[in-house]
Amino acid sequence: MKRNHLQSLEPKLGGMPEAEGLNFFLDDLNLNLLMRFYVSEDEYEKVLPLLSKMGEVAGTELDELSREADQNPPELISYNRQGERVDIIRYHPSYHRLEEIGYGEFGLVVMSHRPGVMGWPTPFSRVLKYAFWYLFAQSEFGLCCPMSMTDSAARVIEQYASPEIKNKYIPRMVSTDTSELWTGAQFMTEKQGGSDVGTNLVTAKKAGDHWELWGDKWFCSNVSADVALVLARPEGASAGTKGLAMFLVPKKLENGERNRYRINRLKDKLGTRDMASGEVTFEGAVGYVIGNIDSGFKQMMSMVNSSRLSNAVRSAAMMRRSFTEALVTVRGRKAFGQALIDLPLMRESLFELLLITEAASSAIFYTAHVFDQAEGNHEESKKLLRILTPLLKGTVCKQARYVTAEAMEIRGGNGYIEEWVNPKLVRDAHVGSIWEGTTNIVALDVLRAIHKDDGGRAFISDLEKRLSGLKNAHVQRAAELCRGKMEKFKEQVEQIVQGRSLEQEISAKRFMVRMYHLFTASLLLQEAEFQLSSNGGYRKLYLFIHYFQRYLHLEDDTGIFDKNVNEWLDAIIDWESIPENIIDPLLTVMEKNVKVSSKAPTK
Ligand SMILES: Cc1cc2nc3c(=O)[nH]c(=O)nc-3n(C[C@H](O)[C@H](O)[C@H](O)COP(=O)(O)OP(=O)(O)OC[C@H]3O[C@@H](n4cnc5c(N)ncnc54)[C@H](O)[C@@H]3O)c2cc1C
């Protein structure tokens, strides 16, 4: 195999390497394997140059622009020279160039809406779409929020709006010409609470063919959007979420004047600093009802769900970037006379990041695949997508905080300095767990998906199908380990189906994390089987064994596993062949441990 930039670094005392000028696609053999797994051979060949282009741009121009935009946040211009209220957001030119790349050159928002983006003959599948996003978000996270909202707002309008609204707004929202483009936003959260949306106070009064909105919204990302989807309570509607309607609020009125809402100020945020989030007051703003007047919340949740998945993709992307930065650091820097990567404890630090990062990528691309099937009206896939979406939002976004922070520490003091990419990654990674529903809220949503929407059963049946489809003898042995961990889980799911108890609510987050590990472990096995069937060796199976040992069977003696990481880390990183005779003893030890501890009394 050709040595790439990540392999050929020379460790130096005082070396301060960074992942400059990489091609994030060509240097990521894991993403490559996932594409080969999920995409037909023909499609894979055709998409390679496009993904390589995205990988190259992400590793070079995008990275520079993102750094510049992050250091030059947008400004709110409330008044013009004549003292008239204008509420314009002034962005740094680097942000506009990011928009051209994201919305325009790669058509990231519209690629699954319509054919023709980058010459692709059909709309891109979710799997391919998220591969592009995965590469883009390794450098630029802030703009992904407006892009994702534009994407999901267009989808909601397409699904629920009247033909007049669709004809007027959709063509502009799916344009790749940034001078024509109308971007989207969702204004839902108010001062009194974002989780408890049913307390929303913004009201809507009927005024002829439209409505007028009154009141305050407290968090409005992409506040300069041309089209905002807003939740408001029509006069006389009931309390709670049932009384909320969804309104399309354009920035400009038919006569070209600004719609009647004020942007009060911009948020001074920890992360996503290049993207403008603001506070808004509606003063009789013109709005048009979208869909059913009493289904506003339900419709908004379909927008939120699509953004939740996109959030998980972006979080996984930030993990990958963090891992790359960590790898470059440990291969290019020395301490105590050795490359950092040769220090045993650092080997462990890096391996941990690799495991979490690869498992997250398995989770997002499988879920994207389920999304594709659900779009084809496959009922079982819809149920599965219903539960996988909060599952990934709750776990992957949280892990991104850990992985970005660990990578920052691996870079040492420089990692804490704003000239390096790590602080931006850490800052950006933190918001994924808060917006679109905090971790607690999505953990409770996982319970709801099991209790109300049959998601638990769909999840178990999917897992069992995956495990029973495995053919390789070693992989089958590993699958047995997974099955052993499923019994208790199945019981818990059944209890949740029967009714939600206080005890279940208290442990919802722990339950969600365990569920995620079972899910990703089974995906690693599926990938292991694929890798073996294409003569790719035992790398993925090796990762499964270590993943299982760390996250699903925590109480084992780690001796043999630690020794093993120390010995094989470089081969794992560089995708060199892992021999069969390494796998066998690990499986044997694991089988013994699982048996022993399953007999042990529960604490
Ligand atoms: C940078 C940024 C941009 C944003 N952009 C937008 C936007 O564009 N549009 C929009 O509508 N909103 C936006 N938000 C708002 C975001 O969605 C909310 O902040 C979030 O949903 C939480 O709401 P809250 O801040 O009111 O916290 P609260 O709802 O008050 O929650 C406070 C805490 O209580 C916990 N909690 C609440 N209920 C429960 C429960 N039942 N059980 C256990 N714990 C619970 C929460 O997990 C949280 O930790 C943005 C937020 C940020 C930070």
mmCIF file of N, CA, C and O in Angstrom, residues 5 16 21 205 247 261 405 458 465 512 528 576:
data_model
loop_
_atom_site.group_PDB
_atom_site.id
_atom_site.type_symbol
_atom_site.label_atom_id
_atom_site.label_comp_id
_atom_site.label_asym_id
_atom_site.label_seq_id
_atom_site.Cartn_x
_atom_site.Cartn_y
_atom_site.Cartn_z
ATOM 1 N N HIS A 5 0.296 10.616 3.777
ATOM 2 C CA HIS A 5 0.842 11.667 4.618
ATOM 3 C C HIS A 5 0.805 11.278 6.101
ATOM 4 O O HIS A 5 1.727 11.558 6.861
ATOM 5 N N MET A 16 5.635 20.235 15.756
ATOM 6 C CA MET A 16 4.259 20.700 16.010
ATOM 7 C C MET A 16 3.409 20.441 14.771
ATOM 8 O O MET A 16 2.917 21.374 14.137
ATOM 9 N N GLY A 21 -3.454 20.180 4.586
ATOM 10 C CA GLY A 21 -3.371 19.738 3.194
ATOM 11 C C GLY A 21 -3.737 18.283 2.962
ATOM 12 O O GLY A 21 -3.365 17.712 1.940
ATOM 13 N N LYS A 205 -52.692 35.838 14.866
ATOM 14 C CA LYS A 205 -54.068 36.345 14.665
ATOM 15 C C LYS A 205 -54.384 36.286 13.184
ATOM 16 O O LYS A 205 -53.571 36.720 12.360
ATOM 17 N N PHE A 247 -46.059 28.117 11.009
ATOM 18 C CA PHE A 247 -46.206 29.222 10.054
ATOM 19 C C PHE A 247 -44.916 29.411 9.268
ATOM 20 O O PHE A 247 -43.820 29.294 9.827
ATOM 21 N N TYR A 261 -40.806 41.887 11.880
ATOM 22 C CA TYR A 261 -40.152 41.343 13.086
ATOM 23 C C TYR A 261 -38.787 41.984 13.250
ATOM 24 O O TYR A 261 -38.158 42.405 12.283
ATOM 25 N N ALA A 405 -12.263 16.839 23.040
ATOM 26 C CA ALA A 405 -11.493 17.299 24.212
ATOM 27 C C ALA A 405 -10.240 16.449 24.405
ATOM 28 O O ALA A 405 -9.167 16.960 24.743
ATOM 29 N N ALA A 458 -38.644 -3.106 16.564
ATOM 30 C CA ALA A 458 -37.972 -2.950 15.261
ATOM 31 C C ALA A 458 -36.443 -2.998 15.446
ATOM 32 O O ALA A 458 -35.730 -3.607 14.649
ATOM 33 N N LYS A 465 -31.526 -9.905 13.038
ATOM 34 C CA LYS A 465 -31.369 -10.244 11.626
ATOM 35 C C LYS A 465 -29.901 -10.077 11.205
ATOM 36 O O LYS A 465 -29.334 -10.907 10.522
ATOM 37 N N MET A 512 -29.944 4.232 27.010
ATOM 38 C CA MET A 512 -29.689 4.667 25.634
ATOM 39 C C MET A 512 -28.229 4.369 25.237
ATOM 40 O O MET A 512 -27.960 3.898 24.121
ATOM 41 N N ALA A 528 -17.104 -6.400 9.624
ATOM 42 C CA ALA A 528 -16.029 -7.401 9.702
ATOM 43 C C ALA A 528 -16.278 -8.496 8.664
ATOM 44 O O ALA A 528 -15.363 -8.927 7.960
ATOM 45 N N GLU A 576 -3.173 -2.307 7.938
ATOM 46 C CA GLU A 576 -2.385 -3.453 7.495
ATOM 47 C C GLU A 576 -3.083 -4.718 7.966
ATOM 48 O O GLU A 576 -3.944 -4.660 8.844
#
